[in-house]
PDB file of C-alpha atoms in Angstrom:
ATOM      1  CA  UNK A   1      89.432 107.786 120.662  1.00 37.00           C
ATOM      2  CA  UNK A   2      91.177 105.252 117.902  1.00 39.00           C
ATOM      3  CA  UNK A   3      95.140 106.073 117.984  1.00 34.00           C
ATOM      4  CA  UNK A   4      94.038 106.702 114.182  1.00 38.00           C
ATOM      5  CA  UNK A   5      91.294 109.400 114.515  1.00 42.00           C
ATOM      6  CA  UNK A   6      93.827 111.111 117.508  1.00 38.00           C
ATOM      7  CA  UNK A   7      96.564 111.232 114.315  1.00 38.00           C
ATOM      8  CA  UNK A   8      94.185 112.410 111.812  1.00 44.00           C
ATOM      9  CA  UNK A   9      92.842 115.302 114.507  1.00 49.00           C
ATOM     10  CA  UNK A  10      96.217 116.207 115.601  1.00 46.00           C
ATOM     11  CA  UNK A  11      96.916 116.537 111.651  1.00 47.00           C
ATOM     12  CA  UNK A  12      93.981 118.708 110.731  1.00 49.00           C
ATOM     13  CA  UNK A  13      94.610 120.948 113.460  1.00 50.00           C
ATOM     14  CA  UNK A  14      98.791 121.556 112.946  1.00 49.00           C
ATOM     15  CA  UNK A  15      97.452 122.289 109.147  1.00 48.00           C
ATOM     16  CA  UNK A  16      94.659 124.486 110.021  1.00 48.00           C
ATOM     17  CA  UNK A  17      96.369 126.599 111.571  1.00 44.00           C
ATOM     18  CA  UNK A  18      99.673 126.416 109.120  1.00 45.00           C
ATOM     19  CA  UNK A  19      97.667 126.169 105.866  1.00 44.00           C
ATOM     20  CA  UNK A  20      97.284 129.968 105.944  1.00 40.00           C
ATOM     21  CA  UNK A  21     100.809 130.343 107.120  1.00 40.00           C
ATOM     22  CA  UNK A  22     101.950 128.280 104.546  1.00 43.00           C
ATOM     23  CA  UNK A  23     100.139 130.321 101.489  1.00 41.00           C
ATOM     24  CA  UNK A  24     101.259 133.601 103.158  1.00 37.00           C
ATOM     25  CA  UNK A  25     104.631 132.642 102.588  1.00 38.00           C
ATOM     26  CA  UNK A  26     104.430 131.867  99.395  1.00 40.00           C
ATOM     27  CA  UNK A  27     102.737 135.635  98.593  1.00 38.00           C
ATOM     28  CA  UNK A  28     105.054 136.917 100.734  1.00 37.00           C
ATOM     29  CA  UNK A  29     107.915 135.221  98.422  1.00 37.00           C
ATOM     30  CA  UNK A  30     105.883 137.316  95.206  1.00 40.00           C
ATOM     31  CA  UNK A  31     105.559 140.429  96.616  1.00 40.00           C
ATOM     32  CA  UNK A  32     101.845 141.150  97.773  1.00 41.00           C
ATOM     33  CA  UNK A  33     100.164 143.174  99.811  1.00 45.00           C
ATOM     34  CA  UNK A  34      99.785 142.792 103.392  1.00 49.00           C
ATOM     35  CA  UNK A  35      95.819 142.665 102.725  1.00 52.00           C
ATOM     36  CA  UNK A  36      96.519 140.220 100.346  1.00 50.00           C
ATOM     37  CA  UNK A  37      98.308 137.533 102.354  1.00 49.00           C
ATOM     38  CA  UNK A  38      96.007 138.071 104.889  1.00 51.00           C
ATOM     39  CA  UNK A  39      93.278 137.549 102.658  1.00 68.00           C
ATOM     40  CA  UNK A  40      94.978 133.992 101.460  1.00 72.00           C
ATOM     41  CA  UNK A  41      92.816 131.466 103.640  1.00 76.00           C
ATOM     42  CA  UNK A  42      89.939 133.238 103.153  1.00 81.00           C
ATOM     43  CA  UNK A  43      90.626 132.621  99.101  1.00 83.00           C
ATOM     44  CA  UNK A  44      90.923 129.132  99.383  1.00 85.00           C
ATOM     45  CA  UNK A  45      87.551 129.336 100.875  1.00 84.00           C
ATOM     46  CA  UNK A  46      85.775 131.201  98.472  1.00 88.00           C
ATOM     47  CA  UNK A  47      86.607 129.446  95.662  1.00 90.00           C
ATOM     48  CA  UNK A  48      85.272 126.341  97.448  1.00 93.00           C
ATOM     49  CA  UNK A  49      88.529 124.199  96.696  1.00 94.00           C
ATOM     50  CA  UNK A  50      91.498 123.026  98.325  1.00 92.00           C
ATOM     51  CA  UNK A  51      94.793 122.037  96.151  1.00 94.00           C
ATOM     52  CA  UNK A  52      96.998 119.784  97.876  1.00 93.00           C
ATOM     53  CA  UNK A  53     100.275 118.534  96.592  1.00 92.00           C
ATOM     54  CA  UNK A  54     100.465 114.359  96.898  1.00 92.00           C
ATOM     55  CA  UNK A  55     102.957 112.357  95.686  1.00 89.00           C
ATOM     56  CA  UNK A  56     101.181 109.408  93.854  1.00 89.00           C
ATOM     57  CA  UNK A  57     104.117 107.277  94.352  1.00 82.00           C
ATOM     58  CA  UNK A  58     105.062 107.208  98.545  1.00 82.00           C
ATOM     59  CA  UNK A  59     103.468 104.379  99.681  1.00 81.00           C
ATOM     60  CA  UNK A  60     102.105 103.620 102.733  1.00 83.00           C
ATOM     61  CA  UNK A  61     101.213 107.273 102.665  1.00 84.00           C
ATOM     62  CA  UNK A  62     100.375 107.877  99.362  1.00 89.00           C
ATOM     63  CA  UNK A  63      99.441 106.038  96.198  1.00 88.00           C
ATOM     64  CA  UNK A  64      97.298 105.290  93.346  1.00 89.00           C
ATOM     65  CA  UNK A  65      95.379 102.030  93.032  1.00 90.00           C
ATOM     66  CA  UNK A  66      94.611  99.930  89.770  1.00 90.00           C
ATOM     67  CA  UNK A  67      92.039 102.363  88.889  1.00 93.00           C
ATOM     68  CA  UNK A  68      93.598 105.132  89.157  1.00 90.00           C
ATOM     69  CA  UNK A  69      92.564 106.528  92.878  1.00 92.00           C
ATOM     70  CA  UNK A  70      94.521 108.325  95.713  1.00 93.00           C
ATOM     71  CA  UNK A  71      94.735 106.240  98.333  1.00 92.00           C
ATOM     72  CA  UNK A  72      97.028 105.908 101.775  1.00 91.00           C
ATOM     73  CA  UNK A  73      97.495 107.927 104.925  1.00 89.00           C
ATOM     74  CA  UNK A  74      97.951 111.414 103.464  1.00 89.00           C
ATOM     75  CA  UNK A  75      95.169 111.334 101.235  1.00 92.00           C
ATOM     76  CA  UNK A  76      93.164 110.500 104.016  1.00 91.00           C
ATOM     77  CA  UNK A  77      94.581 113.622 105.683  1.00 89.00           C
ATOM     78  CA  UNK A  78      93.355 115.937 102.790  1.00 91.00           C
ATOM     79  CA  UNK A  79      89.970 114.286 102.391  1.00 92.00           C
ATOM     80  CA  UNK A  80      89.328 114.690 105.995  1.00 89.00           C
ATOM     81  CA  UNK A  81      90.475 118.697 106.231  1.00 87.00           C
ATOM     82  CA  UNK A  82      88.387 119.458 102.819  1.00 90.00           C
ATOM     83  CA  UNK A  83      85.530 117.950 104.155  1.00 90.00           C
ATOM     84  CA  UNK A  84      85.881 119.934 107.605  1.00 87.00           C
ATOM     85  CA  UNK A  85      85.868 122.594 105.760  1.00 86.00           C
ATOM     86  CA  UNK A  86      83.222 121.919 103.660  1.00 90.00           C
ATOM     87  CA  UNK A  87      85.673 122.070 100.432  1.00 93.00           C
ATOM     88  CA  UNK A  88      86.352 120.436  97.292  1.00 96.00           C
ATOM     89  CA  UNK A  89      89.573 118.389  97.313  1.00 95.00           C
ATOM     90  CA  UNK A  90      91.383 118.625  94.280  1.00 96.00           C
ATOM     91  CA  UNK A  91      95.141 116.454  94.647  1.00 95.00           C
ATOM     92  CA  UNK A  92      97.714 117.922  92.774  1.00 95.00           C
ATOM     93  CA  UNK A  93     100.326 114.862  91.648  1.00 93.00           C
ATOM     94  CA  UNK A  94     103.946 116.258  92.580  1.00 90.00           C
ATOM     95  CA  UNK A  95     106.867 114.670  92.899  1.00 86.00           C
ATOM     96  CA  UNK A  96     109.789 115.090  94.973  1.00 83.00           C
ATOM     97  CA  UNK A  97     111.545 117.892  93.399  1.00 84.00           C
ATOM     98  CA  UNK A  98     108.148 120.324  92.646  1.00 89.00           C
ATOM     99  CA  UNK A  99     106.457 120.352  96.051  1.00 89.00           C
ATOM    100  CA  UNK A 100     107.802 123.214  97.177  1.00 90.00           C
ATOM    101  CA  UNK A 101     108.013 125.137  93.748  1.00 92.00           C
ATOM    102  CA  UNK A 102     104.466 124.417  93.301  1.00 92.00           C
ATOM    103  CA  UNK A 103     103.753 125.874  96.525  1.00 88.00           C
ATOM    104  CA  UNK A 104     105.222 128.664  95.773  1.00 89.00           C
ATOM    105  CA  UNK A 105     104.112 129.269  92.355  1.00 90.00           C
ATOM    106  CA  UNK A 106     100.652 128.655  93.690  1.00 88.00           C
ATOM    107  CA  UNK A 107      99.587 126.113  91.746  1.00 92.00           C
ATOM    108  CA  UNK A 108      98.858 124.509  95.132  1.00 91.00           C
ATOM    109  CA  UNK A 109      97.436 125.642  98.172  1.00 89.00           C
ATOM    110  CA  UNK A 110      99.156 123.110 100.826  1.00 88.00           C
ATOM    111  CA  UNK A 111     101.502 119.834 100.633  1.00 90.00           C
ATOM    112  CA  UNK A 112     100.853 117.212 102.181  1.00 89.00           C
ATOM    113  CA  UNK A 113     103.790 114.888 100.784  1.00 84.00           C
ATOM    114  CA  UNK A 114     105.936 113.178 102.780  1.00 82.00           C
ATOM    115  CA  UNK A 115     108.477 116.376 102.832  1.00 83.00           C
ATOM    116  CA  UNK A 116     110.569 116.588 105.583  1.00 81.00           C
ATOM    117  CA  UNK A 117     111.287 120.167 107.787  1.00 81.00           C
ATOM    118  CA  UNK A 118     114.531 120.432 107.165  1.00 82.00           C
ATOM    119  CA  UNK A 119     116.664 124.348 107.934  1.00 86.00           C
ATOM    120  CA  UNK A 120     116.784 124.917 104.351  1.00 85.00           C
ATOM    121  CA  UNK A 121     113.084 124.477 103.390  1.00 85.00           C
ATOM    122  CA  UNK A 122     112.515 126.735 106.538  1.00 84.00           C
ATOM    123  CA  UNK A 123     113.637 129.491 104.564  1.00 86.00           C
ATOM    124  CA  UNK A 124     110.499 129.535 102.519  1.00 85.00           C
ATOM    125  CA  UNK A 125     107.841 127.822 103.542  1.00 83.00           C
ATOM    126  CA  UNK A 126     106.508 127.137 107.464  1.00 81.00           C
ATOM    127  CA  UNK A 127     105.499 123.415 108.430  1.00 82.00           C
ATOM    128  CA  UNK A 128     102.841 121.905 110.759  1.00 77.00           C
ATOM    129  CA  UNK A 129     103.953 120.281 113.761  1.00 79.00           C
ATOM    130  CA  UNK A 130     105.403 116.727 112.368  1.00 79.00           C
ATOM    131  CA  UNK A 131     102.888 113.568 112.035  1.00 74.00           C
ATOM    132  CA  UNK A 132     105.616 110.829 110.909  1.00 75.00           C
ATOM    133  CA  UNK A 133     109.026 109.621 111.089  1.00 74.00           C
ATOM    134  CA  UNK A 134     110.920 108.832 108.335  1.00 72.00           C
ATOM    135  CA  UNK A 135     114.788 107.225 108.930  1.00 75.00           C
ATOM    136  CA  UNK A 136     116.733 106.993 106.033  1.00 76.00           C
ATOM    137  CA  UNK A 137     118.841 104.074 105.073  1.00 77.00           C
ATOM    138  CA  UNK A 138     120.739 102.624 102.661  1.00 81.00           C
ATOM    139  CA  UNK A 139     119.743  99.467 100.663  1.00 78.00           C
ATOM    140  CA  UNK A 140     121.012  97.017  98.769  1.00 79.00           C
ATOM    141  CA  UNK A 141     121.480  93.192  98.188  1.00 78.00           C
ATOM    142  CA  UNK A 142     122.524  90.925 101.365  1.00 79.00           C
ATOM    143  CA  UNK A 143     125.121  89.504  99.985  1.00 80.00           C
ATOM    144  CA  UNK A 144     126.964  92.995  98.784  1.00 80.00           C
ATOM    145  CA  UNK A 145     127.890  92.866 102.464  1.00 81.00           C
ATOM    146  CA  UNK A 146     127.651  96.995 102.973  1.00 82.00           C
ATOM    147  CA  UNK A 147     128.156  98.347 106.415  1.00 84.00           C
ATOM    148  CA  UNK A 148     129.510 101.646 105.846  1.00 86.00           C
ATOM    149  CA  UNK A 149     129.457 105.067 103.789  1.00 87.00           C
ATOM    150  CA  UNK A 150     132.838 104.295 102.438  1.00 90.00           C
ATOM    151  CA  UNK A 151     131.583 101.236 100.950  1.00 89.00           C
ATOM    152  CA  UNK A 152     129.277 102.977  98.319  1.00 89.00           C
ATOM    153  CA  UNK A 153     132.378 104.193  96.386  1.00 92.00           C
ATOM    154  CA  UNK A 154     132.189 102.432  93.508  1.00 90.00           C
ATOM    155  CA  UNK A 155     128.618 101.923  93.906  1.00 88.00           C
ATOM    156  CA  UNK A 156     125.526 102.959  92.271  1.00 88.00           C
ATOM    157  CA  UNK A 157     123.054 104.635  94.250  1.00 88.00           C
ATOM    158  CA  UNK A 158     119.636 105.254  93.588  1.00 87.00           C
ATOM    159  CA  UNK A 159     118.049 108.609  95.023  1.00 87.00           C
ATOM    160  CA  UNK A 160     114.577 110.758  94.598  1.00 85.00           C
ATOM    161  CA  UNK A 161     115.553 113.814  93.313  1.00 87.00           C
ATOM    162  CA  UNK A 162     114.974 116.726  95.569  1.00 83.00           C
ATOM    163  CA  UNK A 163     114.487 114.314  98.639  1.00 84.00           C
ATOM    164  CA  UNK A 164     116.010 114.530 101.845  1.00 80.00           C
ATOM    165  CA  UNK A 165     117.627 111.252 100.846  1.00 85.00           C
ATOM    166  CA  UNK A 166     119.229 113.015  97.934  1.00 88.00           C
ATOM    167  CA  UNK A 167     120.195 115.716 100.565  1.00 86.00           C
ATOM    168  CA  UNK A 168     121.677 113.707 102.463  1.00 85.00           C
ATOM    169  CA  UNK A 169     123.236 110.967 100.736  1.00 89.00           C
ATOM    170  CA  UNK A 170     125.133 113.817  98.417  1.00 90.00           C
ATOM    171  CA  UNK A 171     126.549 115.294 101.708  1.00 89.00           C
ATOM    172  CA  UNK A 172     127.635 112.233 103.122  1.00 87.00           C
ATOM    173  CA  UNK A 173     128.491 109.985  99.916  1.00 88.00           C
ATOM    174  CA  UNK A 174     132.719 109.780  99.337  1.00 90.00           C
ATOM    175  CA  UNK A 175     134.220 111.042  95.839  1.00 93.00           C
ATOM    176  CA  UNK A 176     133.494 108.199  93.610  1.00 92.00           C
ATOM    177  CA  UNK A 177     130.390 107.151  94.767  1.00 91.00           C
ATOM    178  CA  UNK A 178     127.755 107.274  91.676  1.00 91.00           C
ATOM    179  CA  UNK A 179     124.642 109.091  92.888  1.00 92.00           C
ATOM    180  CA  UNK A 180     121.992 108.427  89.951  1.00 89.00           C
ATOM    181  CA  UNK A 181     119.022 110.612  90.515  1.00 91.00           C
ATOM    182  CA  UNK A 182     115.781 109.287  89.532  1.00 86.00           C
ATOM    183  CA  UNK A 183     112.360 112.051  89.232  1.00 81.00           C
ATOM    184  CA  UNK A 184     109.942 110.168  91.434  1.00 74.00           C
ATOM    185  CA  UNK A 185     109.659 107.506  94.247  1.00 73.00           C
ATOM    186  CA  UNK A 186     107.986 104.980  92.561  1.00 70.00           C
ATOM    187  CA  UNK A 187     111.168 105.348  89.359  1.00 75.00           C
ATOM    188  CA  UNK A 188     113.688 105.482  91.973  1.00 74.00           C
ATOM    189  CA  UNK A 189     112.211 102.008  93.634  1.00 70.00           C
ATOM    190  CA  UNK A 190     112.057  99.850  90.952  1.00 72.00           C
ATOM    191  CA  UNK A 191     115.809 101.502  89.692  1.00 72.00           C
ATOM    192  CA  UNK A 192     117.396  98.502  91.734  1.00 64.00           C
ATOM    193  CA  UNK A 193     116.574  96.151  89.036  1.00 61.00           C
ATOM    194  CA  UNK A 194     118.445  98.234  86.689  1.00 63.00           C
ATOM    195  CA  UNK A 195     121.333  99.086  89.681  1.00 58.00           C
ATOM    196  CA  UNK A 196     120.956  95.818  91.263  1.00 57.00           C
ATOM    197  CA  UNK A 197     120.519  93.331  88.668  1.00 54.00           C
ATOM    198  CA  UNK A 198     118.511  89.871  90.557  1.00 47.00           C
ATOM    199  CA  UNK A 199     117.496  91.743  93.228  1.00 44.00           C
ATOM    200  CA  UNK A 200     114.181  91.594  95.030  1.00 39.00           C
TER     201      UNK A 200
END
């Protein structure tokens, strides 16, 4: 078995077994019956369609190309548990700070988004076992010459809002440093030209 098609099976089956999970919480969260959040997978069925939340903007994992397309590794993800289950796909764009509201709301069935399981978010939703690593870092121009946290006072720094990066750079950022908060990946990316002026 390709290391790829082990990911993409040990994928499909941490979110078949949380997708229903992951609905019941959010019924749970409104209120409803016990029939009804058992009934919640078997919805999703009947209607024939699966809505997934994707960010559009979060590449390698997800993006769209010059016509418009999802592509990257979590789209791949969705495409290939709709089609086990013999369902439409339908990709909901979200961005950082709506995943989980749009989970809840049920405008979406599942996310599959680059959202990290953090104690908070266990709260009110459940998660699938993990299928990446994400290590968060800050960036900026070599010759700024940052090392440490205490160094960003003064500084500018560009965040996703709702992210674990905004998370955790507002916990750990010193009075004084200037967190600007930007509404998806792909804004909060090409911010540096704006925060860092020449960069590349």
């Amino acid at each position: 078995m390709r290391v790829a098609e082990f990911w993409e099976d040990e994928m499909h089956k941490s979110l078949s077994k949380t997708i229903a999970v992951t609905a019941l919480f959010a019924t749970v969260l409104f209120g409803l019956s016990n029939t009804a959040r058992a009934d919640a997978l078997d919805k999703i069925k009947a209607d024939g369609k699966i809505r997934v939340s994707i960010d559009p903007a979060a590449p390698p994992y997800s993006v769209l190309d010059e016509t418009g397309k999802f592509i990257g590794s979590e789209v791949d993800v969705a495409q290939k548990l709709a089609k086990d289950w013999n369902l439409e796909l339908e990709v909901v764009p979200t961005a950082a700070a709506n995943r989980i509201p749009y989970l809840l709301s049920g405008k979406t069935d599942i996310v599959i988004s680059t959202l990290s399981i953090t104690d908070e978010r266990k709260k009110v939703i459940d998660f699938s076992k993990p299928y990446s690593a994400i290590q968060i870092v800050v960036g900026a121009r070599k010759d700024d010459g940052l090392s440490k946290i205490e160094e960003l006072v003064g500084k500018q720094v560009a965040v996703t809002r709702g992210s674990t990066t905004d998370t955790e750079i507002t916990k750990a950022a010193l009075p004084g440093t200037n967190i600007v908060r930007f509404e998806d990946d792909s804004t909060s990316i090409t911010a540096r030209e704006t925060i860092c002026p020449g960069s590349s």
